Short mmCIF file of C-alpha atoms and ligand atoms in Angstrom, two decimals:
data_model
loop_
_atom_site.label_atom_id
_atom_site.label_comp_id
_atom_site.label_asym_id
_atom_site.label_seq_id
_atom_site.Cartn_x
_atom_site.Cartn_y
_atom_site.Cartn_z
CA UNK A 1 0.04 0.17 0.12
CA UNK A 2 1.23 3.36 -0.97
CA UNK A 3 2.16 5.28 2.03
CA UNK A 4 1.73 9.38 2.15
CA UNK A 5 4.40 11.28 0.36
CA UNK A 6 6.64 14.09 1.50
CA UNK A 7 6.78 12.73 4.95
CA UNK A 8 10.57 11.17 5.07
CA UNK A 9 11.52 12.52 8.52
CA UNK A 10 15.43 13.22 8.99
CA UNK A 11 17.33 13.73 11.75
CA UNK A 12 21.25 14.81 11.78
CA UNK A 13 22.76 12.88 14.40
CA UNK A 14 25.96 14.68 15.42
CA UNK A 15 29.08 13.26 17.11
CA UNK A 16 31.80 15.86 17.23
CA UNK A 17 34.13 14.87 14.42
CA UNK A 18 31.82 12.56 13.07
CA UNK A 19 30.61 8.79 13.77
CA UNK A 20 33.28 7.03 12.13
CA UNK A 21 35.85 6.32 14.44
CA UNK A 22 38.75 7.79 13.08
CA UNK A 23 36.70 10.81 11.67
CA UNK A 24 38.90 12.79 13.93
CA UNK A 25 41.77 12.24 11.70
CA UNK A 26 40.02 13.14 8.67
CA UNK A 27 42.27 16.09 7.08
CA UNK A 28 38.99 18.64 7.16
CA UNK A 29 37.85 17.48 10.61
CA UNK A 30 37.99 19.82 13.27
CA UNK A 31 40.12 17.82 15.86
CA UNK A 32 38.82 19.58 18.69
CA UNK A 33 35.20 19.56 17.41
CA UNK A 34 33.75 18.28 20.84
CA UNK A 35 34.63 21.80 22.74
CA UNK A 36 34.62 23.91 19.34
CA UNK A 37 31.42 25.82 19.46
CA UNK A 38 31.53 27.49 16.24
CA UNK A 39 31.99 23.97 14.63
CA UNK A 40 28.53 23.33 15.99
CA UNK A 41 26.93 26.28 14.68
CA UNK A 42 27.97 25.79 11.03
CA UNK A 43 26.77 22.27 11.13
CA UNK A 44 23.51 23.01 12.82
CA UNK A 45 22.83 25.62 10.39
CA UNK A 46 23.64 23.44 7.39
CA UNK A 47 21.43 20.69 8.77
CA UNK A 48 18.93 23.66 9.00
CA UNK A 49 19.54 24.63 5.52
CA UNK A 50 19.18 20.91 4.22
CA UNK A 51 15.62 21.19 6.24
CA UNK A 52 16.34 18.37 8.24
CA UNK A 53 13.65 17.51 10.94
CA UNK A 54 15.72 17.76 13.89
CA UNK A 55 19.45 18.00 15.44
CA UNK A 56 20.26 14.71 17.81
CA UNK A 57 23.20 14.82 19.89
CA UNK A 58 23.82 11.43 22.26
CA UNK A 59 25.70 11.24 25.63
CA UNK A 60 27.90 8.79 27.74
CA UNK A 61 28.09 10.31 31.24
CA UNK A 62 31.64 9.30 31.68
CA UNK A 63 34.80 8.39 29.74
CA UNK A 64 34.59 4.58 28.79
CA UNK A 65 36.94 1.87 30.01
CA UNK A 66 38.67 0.31 27.15
CA UNK A 67 42.37 -1.02 26.28
CA UNK A 68 44.08 2.53 26.77
CA UNK A 69 46.09 1.95 23.51
CA UNK A 70 42.97 1.76 21.54
CA UNK A 71 40.71 4.70 23.79
CA UNK A 72 43.67 6.92 23.48
CA UNK A 73 43.31 6.62 19.75
CA UNK A 74 39.77 7.40 19.67
CA UNK A 75 37.43 10.52 20.52
CA UNK A 76 34.19 9.08 21.17
CA UNK A 77 32.61 10.80 24.31
CA UNK A 78 36.25 11.40 25.60
CA UNK A 79 36.75 15.58 25.41
CA UNK A 80 33.08 17.06 24.67
CA UNK A 81 30.33 19.32 25.72
CA UNK A 82 27.36 18.34 28.12
CA UNK A 83 24.51 17.93 25.51
CA UNK A 84 21.68 19.87 26.99
CA UNK A 85 23.98 22.96 27.70
CA UNK A 86 25.44 22.65 23.78
CA UNK A 87 21.92 22.20 22.22
CA UNK A 88 20.51 25.13 24.29
CA UNK A 89 23.35 27.42 22.77
CA UNK A 90 22.59 26.19 19.53
CA UNK A 91 18.98 27.28 19.88
CA UNK A 92 20.14 30.73 19.78
CA UNK A 93 21.77 30.39 16.38
CA UNK A 94 19.10 28.28 14.77
CA UNK A 95 15.49 28.87 13.79
CA UNK A 96 13.56 26.46 12.79
CA UNK A 97 15.31 22.76 13.16
CA UNK A 98 14.09 20.31 15.95
CA UNK A 99 16.94 20.10 18.98
CA UNK A 100 17.07 16.91 20.92
CA UNK A 101 19.64 15.36 22.99
CA UNK A 102 20.19 12.70 25.51
CA UNK A 103 19.39 12.55 29.27
CA UNK A 104 19.46 9.31 31.51
CA UNK A 105 17.12 8.11 33.70
CA UNK A 106 19.58 5.99 35.70
CA UNK A 107 21.66 9.38 37.02
CA UNK A 108 19.50 12.29 37.05
CA UNK A 109 16.08 12.89 38.78
CA UNK A 110 12.68 13.18 36.80
CA UNK A 111 12.33 16.86 38.17
CA UNK A 112 15.91 17.63 36.64
CA UNK A 113 15.10 16.43 33.11
CA UNK A 114 11.73 17.97 33.20
CA UNK A 115 13.06 21.36 34.05
CA UNK A 116 15.89 21.32 31.40
CA UNK A 117 13.66 20.17 28.58
CA UNK A 118 10.77 22.42 29.59
CA UNK A 119 13.69 24.87 29.44
CA UNK A 120 14.85 24.06 26.16
CA UNK A 121 11.56 24.13 24.75
CA UNK A 122 10.75 27.79 25.85
CA UNK A 123 14.07 28.93 24.87
CA UNK A 124 13.87 27.20 21.32
CA UNK A 125 10.19 28.37 20.64
CA UNK A 126 8.89 24.67 20.83
CA UNK A 127 11.82 22.66 19.12
CA UNK A 128 13.11 20.42 22.32
CA UNK A 129 13.33 16.76 22.45
CA UNK A 130 14.41 14.28 25.16
CA UNK A 131 16.21 11.14 24.04
CA UNK A 132 15.33 8.86 26.88
CA UNK A 133 18.17 6.34 27.71
CA UNK A 134 18.83 4.07 30.74
CA UNK A 135 22.38 4.36 30.02
CA UNK A 136 24.69 0.77 29.15
CA UNK A 137 28.10 1.26 30.83
CA UNK A 138 29.40 0.24 34.30
CA UNK A 139 32.02 3.12 34.04
CA UNK A 140 28.70 5.56 34.16
CA UNK A 141 27.53 4.06 37.59
CA UNK A 142 30.90 4.76 39.18
CA UNK A 143 30.68 8.33 38.23
CA UNK A 144 27.10 8.32 40.30
CA UNK A 145 28.02 6.90 43.76
CA UNK A 146 27.51 3.47 42.47
CA UNK A 147 29.78 0.52 42.09
CA UNK A 148 27.47 -0.90 39.93
CA UNK A 149 25.00 -0.20 37.14
CA UNK A 150 21.25 -1.10 37.81
CA UNK A 151 20.05 -4.36 36.22
CA UNK A 152 18.49 -4.23 33.00
CA UNK A 153 15.21 -4.70 34.10
CA UNK A 154 15.45 -2.47 37.06
CA UNK A 155 16.70 0.28 35.25
CA UNK A 156 13.79 -0.31 32.81
CA UNK A 157 11.34 -0.47 35.55
CA UNK A 158 13.18 2.93 37.01
CA UNK A 159 12.69 4.63 33.26
CA UNK A 160 8.91 4.15 33.19
CA UNK A 161 8.36 5.40 36.58
CA UNK A 162 10.63 8.27 35.70
CA UNK A 163 9.24 9.30 32.21
CA UNK A 164 5.64 9.02 33.98
CA UNK A 165 6.67 11.68 36.12
CA UNK A 166 8.27 13.66 33.62
CA UNK A 167 5.31 13.71 31.45
CA UNK A 168 3.32 14.66 34.45
CA UNK A 169 5.34 17.89 35.40
CA UNK A 170 5.18 19.05 32.10
CA UNK A 171 1.69 19.88 33.14
CA UNK A 172 2.31 21.29 36.21
CA UNK A 173 0.38 24.45 34.69
CA UNK A 174 -2.51 24.88 32.78
CA UNK A 175 -1.35 26.60 29.30
CA UNK A 176 -3.00 29.56 30.32
CA UNK A 177 -1.62 29.72 34.12
CA UNK A 178 0.02 32.59 34.14
CA UNK A 179 -2.02 36.04 33.23
CA UNK A 180 0.80 38.17 34.78
CA UNK A 181 -1.68 40.85 35.45
CA UNK A 182 0.00 44.08 36.45
CA UNK A 183 -3.35 45.47 37.01
CA UNK A 184 -5.04 43.29 39.35
CA UNK A 185 -1.77 42.14 40.64
CA UNK A 186 -2.57 38.51 40.00
CA UNK A 187 0.67 36.59 38.56
CA UNK A 188 -0.49 32.85 38.32
CA UNK A 189 -4.18 31.51 38.07
CA UNK A 190 -3.78 29.53 41.49
CA UNK A 191 -6.79 27.34 40.16
CA UNK A 192 -4.04 26.28 37.12
CA UNK A 193 -1.34 25.22 39.02
CA UNK A 194 -1.29 21.30 39.82
CA UNK A 195 0.62 19.32 42.68
CA UNK A 196 1.72 16.22 41.37
CA UNK A 197 2.39 14.51 44.67
CA UNK A 198 4.19 11.15 43.07
CA UNK A 199 5.24 8.73 45.50
CA UNK A 200 6.40 5.38 43.64
CA UNK A 201 8.74 2.95 44.08
CA UNK A 202 11.73 4.72 43.01
CA UNK A 203 10.90 8.29 43.19
CA UNK A 204 8.97 10.93 45.26
CA UNK A 205 7.94 14.11 43.48
CA UNK A 206 5.78 16.44 44.90
CA UNK A 207 5.56 19.34 42.35
CA UNK A 208 4.79 21.43 40.20
CA UNK A 209 7.53 22.33 37.84
CA UNK A 210 8.84 25.73 38.22
CA UNK A 211 8.52 26.87 34.79
CA UNK A 212 5.47 27.14 32.78
CA UNK A 213 4.01 24.37 30.33
CA UNK A 214 6.34 24.17 27.56
CA UNK A 215 5.35 25.35 24.01
CA UNK A 216 5.02 21.95 22.68
CA UNK A 217 2.83 20.93 25.74
CA UNK A 218 5.42 18.06 26.11
CA UNK A 219 8.84 17.91 24.30
CA UNK A 220 9.12 15.42 21.74
CA UNK A 221 10.15 12.14 23.25
CA UNK A 222 12.89 9.85 21.65
CA UNK A 223 14.14 6.52 22.80
CA UNK A 224 16.25 3.59 21.59
CA UNK A 225 15.01 0.29 23.07
CA UNK A 226 15.66 -2.67 21.41
CA UNK A 227 15.15 -5.28 23.99
CA UNK A 228 12.04 -6.05 25.11
CA UNK A 229 11.92 -4.00 27.92
CA UNK A 230 13.43 -1.23 25.79
CA UNK A 231 10.84 -1.79 23.03
CA UNK A 232 8.12 -1.35 25.86
CA UNK A 233 9.11 1.89 26.68
CA UNK A 234 9.42 2.95 23.21
CA UNK A 235 5.92 1.85 22.43
CA UNK A 236 4.52 3.55 25.71
CA UNK A 237 6.32 6.82 25.61
CA UNK A 238 8.41 7.27 22.47
CA UNK A 239 7.34 9.48 19.44
CA UNK A 240 10.52 9.22 17.49
CA UNK A 241 12.23 5.39 17.73
CA UNK A 242 15.86 5.14 16.75
CA UNK A 243 16.31 1.96 15.44
CA UNK A 244 19.72 0.14 15.03
CA UNK A 245 18.81 -2.50 12.36
CA UNK A 246 21.04 -3.38 9.63
CA UNK A 247 18.86 -4.73 7.04
CA UNK A 248 15.60 -3.70 5.56
CA UNK A 249 13.96 -7.01 6.73
CA UNK A 250 14.97 -6.98 10.47
CA UNK A 251 13.71 -2.94 10.22
CA UNK A 252 10.62 -3.90 8.83
CA UNK A 253 9.97 -6.30 11.70
CA UNK A 254 11.09 -4.13 14.58
CA UNK A 255 8.59 -0.87 12.45
CA UNK A 256 5.59 -3.51 12.86
CA UNK A 257 6.37 -4.90 16.25
CA UNK A 258 6.85 -1.50 18.16
CA UNK A 259 3.70 0.10 16.18
CA UNK A 260 1.50 -2.74 17.27
CA UNK A 261 2.51 -2.55 20.59
CA UNK A 262 1.94 1.09 21.12
CA UNK A 263 -1.70 0.65 19.72
CA UNK A 264 -2.71 -2.50 21.28
CA UNK A 265 -1.06 -2.38 24.48
CA UNK A 266 -0.88 1.60 25.01
CA UNK A 267 -3.84 2.37 22.88
CA UNK A 268 -1.71 5.04 20.77
CA UNK A 269 -1.92 5.91 17.27
CA UNK A 270 0.93 4.19 15.07
CA UNK A 271 1.30 7.13 12.98
CA UNK A 272 2.18 8.80 16.32
CA UNK A 273 5.77 6.91 16.37
CA UNK A 274 8.39 7.73 14.03
CA UNK A 275 10.78 4.88 13.21
CA UNK A 276 13.93 6.28 12.28
CA UNK A 277 17.13 3.82 11.83
CA UNK A 278 20.47 5.57 11.83
CA UNK A 279 22.14 5.64 8.55
CA UNK A 280 25.74 6.74 7.88
CA UNK A 281 25.88 7.90 4.23
CA UNK A 282 29.01 8.34 2.06
CA UNK A 283 28.04 9.91 -1.22
CA UNK A 284 29.89 10.78 -4.25
CA UNK A 285 28.86 12.43 -7.63
CA UNK A 286 29.63 9.17 -9.03
CA UNK A 287 30.00 5.51 -7.41
CA UNK A 288 33.49 5.31 -7.72
CA UNK A 289 33.90 8.65 -5.88
CA UNK A 290 31.83 7.51 -2.94
CA UNK A 291 33.73 4.34 -2.70
CA UNK A 292 36.86 6.23 -2.57
CA UNK A 293 35.56 8.43 0.31
CA UNK A 294 34.54 5.15 2.50
CA UNK A 295 38.05 3.25 1.62
CA UNK A 296 39.79 6.42 2.56
CA UNK A 297 37.86 7.12 5.89
CA UNK A 298 38.55 3.33 6.79
CA UNK A 299 42.26 3.55 6.13
CA UNK A 300 42.33 6.15 9.01
CA UNK A 301 41.47 4.15 11.52
CA UNK A 302 44.24 2.17 13.50
CA UNK A 303 44.23 -1.71 13.90
CA UNK A 304 44.08 -1.63 17.65
CA UNK A 305 40.94 0.59 17.53
CA UNK A 306 39.50 -1.61 14.84
CA UNK A 307 40.06 -4.61 16.95
CA UNK A 308 38.36 -3.04 19.97
CA UNK A 309 35.59 -1.86 18.25
CA UNK A 310 34.94 -5.46 16.57
CA UNK A 311 35.36 -7.08 19.94
CA UNK A 312 32.96 -4.63 21.29
CA UNK A 313 30.05 -5.22 18.68
CA UNK A 314 30.43 -8.82 19.52
CA UNK A 315 29.87 -8.41 23.01
CA UNK A 316 33.05 -8.30 24.61
CA UNK A 317 34.71 -11.47 23.13
CA UNK A 318 38.47 -10.96 23.52
CA UNK A 319 40.11 -11.21 20.04
CA UNK A 320 43.38 -11.11 20.63
CA UNK A 321 44.63 -14.59 20.43
CA UNK A 322 43.93 -14.71 16.88
CA UNK A 323 45.37 -13.68 13.67
CA UNK A 324 44.10 -9.97 12.84
CA UNK A 325 44.54 -11.01 9.09
CA UNK A 326 42.74 -14.46 9.24
CA UNK A 327 39.29 -15.28 9.44
CA UNK A 328 36.68 -14.64 11.99
CA UNK A 329 37.09 -18.08 14.57
CA UNK A 330 33.89 -20.35 13.75
CA UNK A 331 33.70 -21.15 17.64
CA UNK A 332 33.06 -17.67 19.44
CA UNK A 333 30.86 -17.59 21.98
CA UNK A 334 27.59 -15.96 21.48
CA UNK A 335 27.69 -12.74 22.79
CA UNK A 336 26.11 -11.31 25.95
CA UNK A 337 25.00 -7.99 23.79
CA UNK A 338 23.04 -7.55 20.77
CA UNK A 339 22.23 -10.87 19.50
CA UNK A 340 20.83 -9.43 16.12
CA UNK A 341 24.27 -7.62 15.62
CA UNK A 342 26.65 -10.92 16.69
CA UNK A 343 24.61 -12.73 13.82
CA UNK A 344 24.83 -10.04 11.01
CA UNK A 345 28.37 -10.01 11.74
CA UNK A 346 29.33 -13.20 12.01
CA UNK A 347 27.21 -14.18 8.91
CA UNK A 348 28.46 -11.29 6.93
CA UNK A 349 32.16 -11.85 7.59
CA UNK A 350 31.27 -15.91 6.34
CA UNK A 351 29.32 -14.72 3.49
CA UNK A 352 31.90 -12.56 2.02
CA UNK A 353 34.98 -14.47 3.19
CA UNK A 354 36.34 -11.75 5.00
CA UNK A 355 39.36 -11.21 7.38
CA UNK A 356 38.94 -10.01 10.58
CA UNK A 357 40.66 -6.75 9.99
CA UNK A 358 38.31 -6.39 6.57
CA UNK A 359 34.91 -6.95 8.83
CA UNK A 360 36.47 -4.39 11.99
CA UNK A 361 36.35 -2.03 9.34
CA UNK A 362 32.64 -2.41 7.88
CA UNK A 363 30.92 -2.46 11.34
CA UNK A 364 33.51 0.39 12.55
CA UNK A 365 32.80 2.94 10.52
CA UNK A 366 28.95 3.36 11.83
CA UNK A 367 29.75 1.28 15.38
CA UNK A 368 27.41 -1.44 13.34
CA UNK A 369 24.53 1.10 12.27
CA UNK A 370 23.49 0.77 8.68
CA UNK A 371 25.91 2.29 6.12
CA UNK A 372 24.93 3.43 2.47
CA UNK A 373 27.63 4.26 0.25
CA UNK A 374 26.92 5.67 -3.44
CA UNK A 375 25.63 7.99 -5.82
CA UNK A 376 22.78 10.66 -4.53
CA UNK A 377 20.40 8.48 -6.87
CA UNK A 378 21.38 4.95 -5.13
CA UNK A 379 21.05 6.59 -1.72
CA UNK A 380 17.58 7.68 -2.39
CA UNK A 381 16.63 4.77 -4.16
CA UNK A 382 17.27 2.87 -0.93
CA UNK A 383 16.00 5.50 1.37
CA UNK A 384 12.74 5.48 -0.70
CA UNK A 385 12.53 1.51 -0.70
CA UNK A 386 12.95 1.52 3.04
CA UNK A 387 10.41 4.25 3.19
CA UNK A 388 7.57 2.81 0.70
CA UNK A 389 8.10 -0.73 2.27
CA UNK A 390 7.35 0.08 5.95
CA UNK A 391 10.78 -0.39 7.19
CA UNK A 392 11.14 3.64 8.15
CA UNK A 393 9.43 6.65 8.57
CA UNK A 394 12.84 8.60 7.93
CA UNK A 395 16.36 8.19 9.11
CA UNK A 396 18.60 9.23 11.52
CA UNK A 397 21.76 10.49 9.37
CA UNK A 398 24.87 9.97 11.27
CA UNK A 399 27.72 11.92 8.74
CA UNK A 400 30.25 9.62 9.13
CA UNK A 401 32.97 13.01 9.20
CA UNK A 402 31.83 16.37 9.53
CA UNK A 403 31.43 18.59 8.39
CA UNK A 404 32.00 16.79 4.58
CA UNK A 405 29.79 14.31 4.81
CA UNK A 406 26.99 16.38 6.06
CA UNK A 407 27.36 18.86 3.39
CA UNK A 408 27.49 16.16 0.57
CA UNK A 409 24.32 15.03 1.96
CA UNK A 410 22.55 18.11 1.66
CA UNK A 411 24.17 19.39 -1.50
CA UNK A 412 23.74 15.72 -3.08
CA UNK A 413 20.97 13.92 -1.59
CA UNK A 414 18.37 16.06 -0.17
CA UNK A 415 17.32 17.60 -3.82
CA UNK A 416 16.92 14.36 -5.13
CA UNK A 417 14.74 13.18 -2.07
CA UNK A 418 12.88 16.64 -2.73
CA UNK A 419 13.05 16.09 -6.43
CA UNK A 420 10.78 12.73 -5.75
CA UNK A 421 8.49 14.38 -3.22
CA UNK A 422 9.86 12.90 -0.52
CA UNK A 423 10.97 15.63 1.88
CA UNK A 424 9.90 19.32 2.40
CA UNK A 425 11.45 21.85 0.51
CA UNK A 426 10.63 24.11 3.05
CA UNK A 427 9.73 24.36 7.00
CA UNK A 428 5.97 24.60 7.31
CA UNK A 429 5.85 24.39 10.82
CA UNK A 430 7.55 26.05 13.72
CA UNK A 431 8.02 23.43 16.28
CA UNK A 432 9.45 20.16 16.15
CA UNK A 433 5.90 18.07 16.72
CA UNK A 434 4.88 20.19 13.43
CA UNK A 435 8.03 19.21 11.55
CA UNK A 436 7.22 15.42 12.74
CA UNK A 437 3.51 15.67 12.21
CA UNK A 438 2.72 14.78 15.69
CA UNK A 439 -0.27 16.56 17.68
CA UNK A 440 0.54 18.89 20.78
CA UNK A 441 -1.00 16.71 23.43
CA UNK A 442 -3.47 18.36 25.90
CA UNK A 443 -2.79 18.74 29.57
CA UNK A 444 -3.98 15.54 31.58
CA UNK A 445 -5.42 18.13 33.88
CA UNK A 446 -7.77 19.76 30.64
CA UNK A 447 -8.69 16.34 29.34
CA UNK A 448 -10.07 15.77 33.11
CA UNK A 449 -11.94 18.79 32.98
CA UNK A 450 -13.18 18.38 29.76
CA UNK A 451 -14.37 15.11 30.64
CA UNK A 452 -15.91 16.22 33.82
CA UNK A 453 -17.91 19.24 32.08
CA UNK A 454 -19.48 16.49 29.15
C1 FMN B 501 20.85 5.67 17.36
C2 FMN B 501 21.00 5.12 18.89
C3 FMN B 501 21.31 6.43 19.78
C4 FMN B 501 21.55 5.91 20.86
N1 FMN B 501 21.98 6.99 21.84
C5 FMN B 501 22.21 6.59 23.05
C6 FMN B 501 22.75 7.53 23.97
O1 FMN B 501 22.73 8.64 23.84
N2 FMN B 501 23.19 7.28 25.19
C7 FMN B 501 22.83 6.04 25.57
O2 FMN B 501 23.45 5.74 26.79
N3 FMN B 501 22.56 5.08 25.01
C8 FMN B 501 22.04 5.54 23.49
N4 FMN B 501 21.75 4.31 22.98
C9 FMN B 501 21.28 2.92 23.44
C10 FMN B 501 20.00 2.53 23.64
O3 FMN B 501 19.38 3.75 24.38
C11 FMN B 501 19.53 1.31 24.05
O4 FMN B 501 20.37 1.11 25.72
C12 FMN B 501 20.19 0.39 23.28
O5 FMN B 501 19.51 0.47 22.02
C13 FMN B 501 19.72 -1.25 23.88
O6 FMN B 501 18.55 -1.28 24.14
P1 FMN B 501 18.16 -2.03 25.08
O7 FMN B 501 18.37 -0.81 26.29
O8 FMN B 501 16.76 -1.83 25.17
O9 FMN B 501 18.69 -3.30 25.37
C14 FMN B 501 21.28 4.79 21.52
C15 FMN B 501 21.07 3.68 20.61
C16 FMN B 501 20.77 3.90 19.31
C17 FMN B 501 20.54 2.96 18.54
#
C-alpha cells in the first residue's frame, strides 16, 4: 500500500567529528570539535539549510573503559560538551530545526530532566526533544555513587516511572496559568497550578515544576530500546524511535512490532511513533567517488582501534589470540550484547569471506549502524524503498565525518529526495512536533476538566 508522500523524517545525529571512529583524523575535520562551538554552529546551520526535522546529540556520562592503547586513539565521548548545555546554545543560532539530546533516567532525577527540557522548549520556541536512555555502562555508574549499574530490568522499571513523572511534571501548569496581570496584581491563577504528589517505587516528587507548560505541551520523547523492556518504553512513551537495524527485513519487523505494541498495549496511534533507523552515508557524484571516500575514511582507522570495536560489537569477545588478517574464528561464544548484531557480523564475515581486519572496518565505520555508499540516486533509491516498504518513517543521518559528509548529504541527497516529493523543500511548521506531524498533547488536567464538563 502506498504511503503518504513528502513525509520522510530526517534527523542529523552529530558526533563531534563524525560517527566514524577515525573521523577526527580526517584532514578536513575539526579535531577539537567536541569543544568547538563554532563548529557546532556551522553544522547545525547546514542541517537547518537542508530542512532536517531535527538535530540529535547522544551522550555517555563518563569516559568508557577500554584498552588505553585503543582508547587514546579514539575521540568518542572523551572530550566534549554536555549535550543539554550545547543544544540550548544552538537554539540561539538556529530558527526552525528541532533540538533533541540525551538524558539518562539512571543518573538524573525526573525533576531535573523535566525542568531542563521544558527550559529548552521555551528557549527554542517549541523545538525540544528528549532522548530517553537508561545508560549502558558500568563506568557511568561509578561516577554517580554506585559500584555497579542497575540491572537491565530494574533500570527499565525506573525509566518507566521516571518518564511518567517527567510527562506529568510538564503538565504542572495549565497553558493559560500565567495572566501576569499588572493591574490586578495576579501573576498566576492558583486554580491552574497542579501538584503532582507522586510517591512511587523509585521516586517521590511533589511538584509543581517551576516553569510554565512547554510550548509543545510536552517536548518530543525519543528512545532507542531494542530489548523487550526497551521496546515497551518506546511503545508507551516514544514519539521518535531510533532503531539500529542493519537490514531492511529486520527493520520492517521492528517497525511493525513497536507500532503494533504501541497501539494494542498502550492505545496509541501508530502514526504518532516515527521509526528512524541510523544511517551513515558516504555520497559521491559517481559510485567510484563515494567508494573512495569510504575507503579513505576506513584507511585512517588504527588496527588497535579496529580490533577493539569489533570486539565490542561482538559483545566483548577477546580477539587478541587470533590473527587479525585471518578469518573470524568459527567457535566464538554467543555474545551477551546484541544478538542480532552478533549474528549479522558473523554471517557477513562468512558470506563475503572477510578477514577480521576487513570485517572490523565494515562495522567500525558506523559502530554497527546502517551504512550506504553511493551516488545521490542510489542512496535516495534505498531510502525510498525502506520508507515505502514500511521499514522506516525516516532516517537518523549519522555523517561519518564532519563537516564533509553532512555537506555532501545536504548538497546531493536532499535535493534528490525533494525532487521525488519525499522530503520538504521548506519548513511549514515552527515546532518539532509540527515538523514531525505529531499532535500537541493537551494537559492531563485539561482532559479531566473536559471529561467532567461533558
Ligand atoms: C541511534 C541510537 C542512539 C543512542 N543514543 C544513546 C545515548 O546517547 N546514550 C546511551 O546511553 N545510549 C544510547 N543508545 C542506546 C539505547 O538507549 C539502548 O540502550 C540500546 O539501543 C539497547 O537497547 P536496550 O536498552 O533495550 O537493551 C542509543 C542507541 C541508538 C540505536
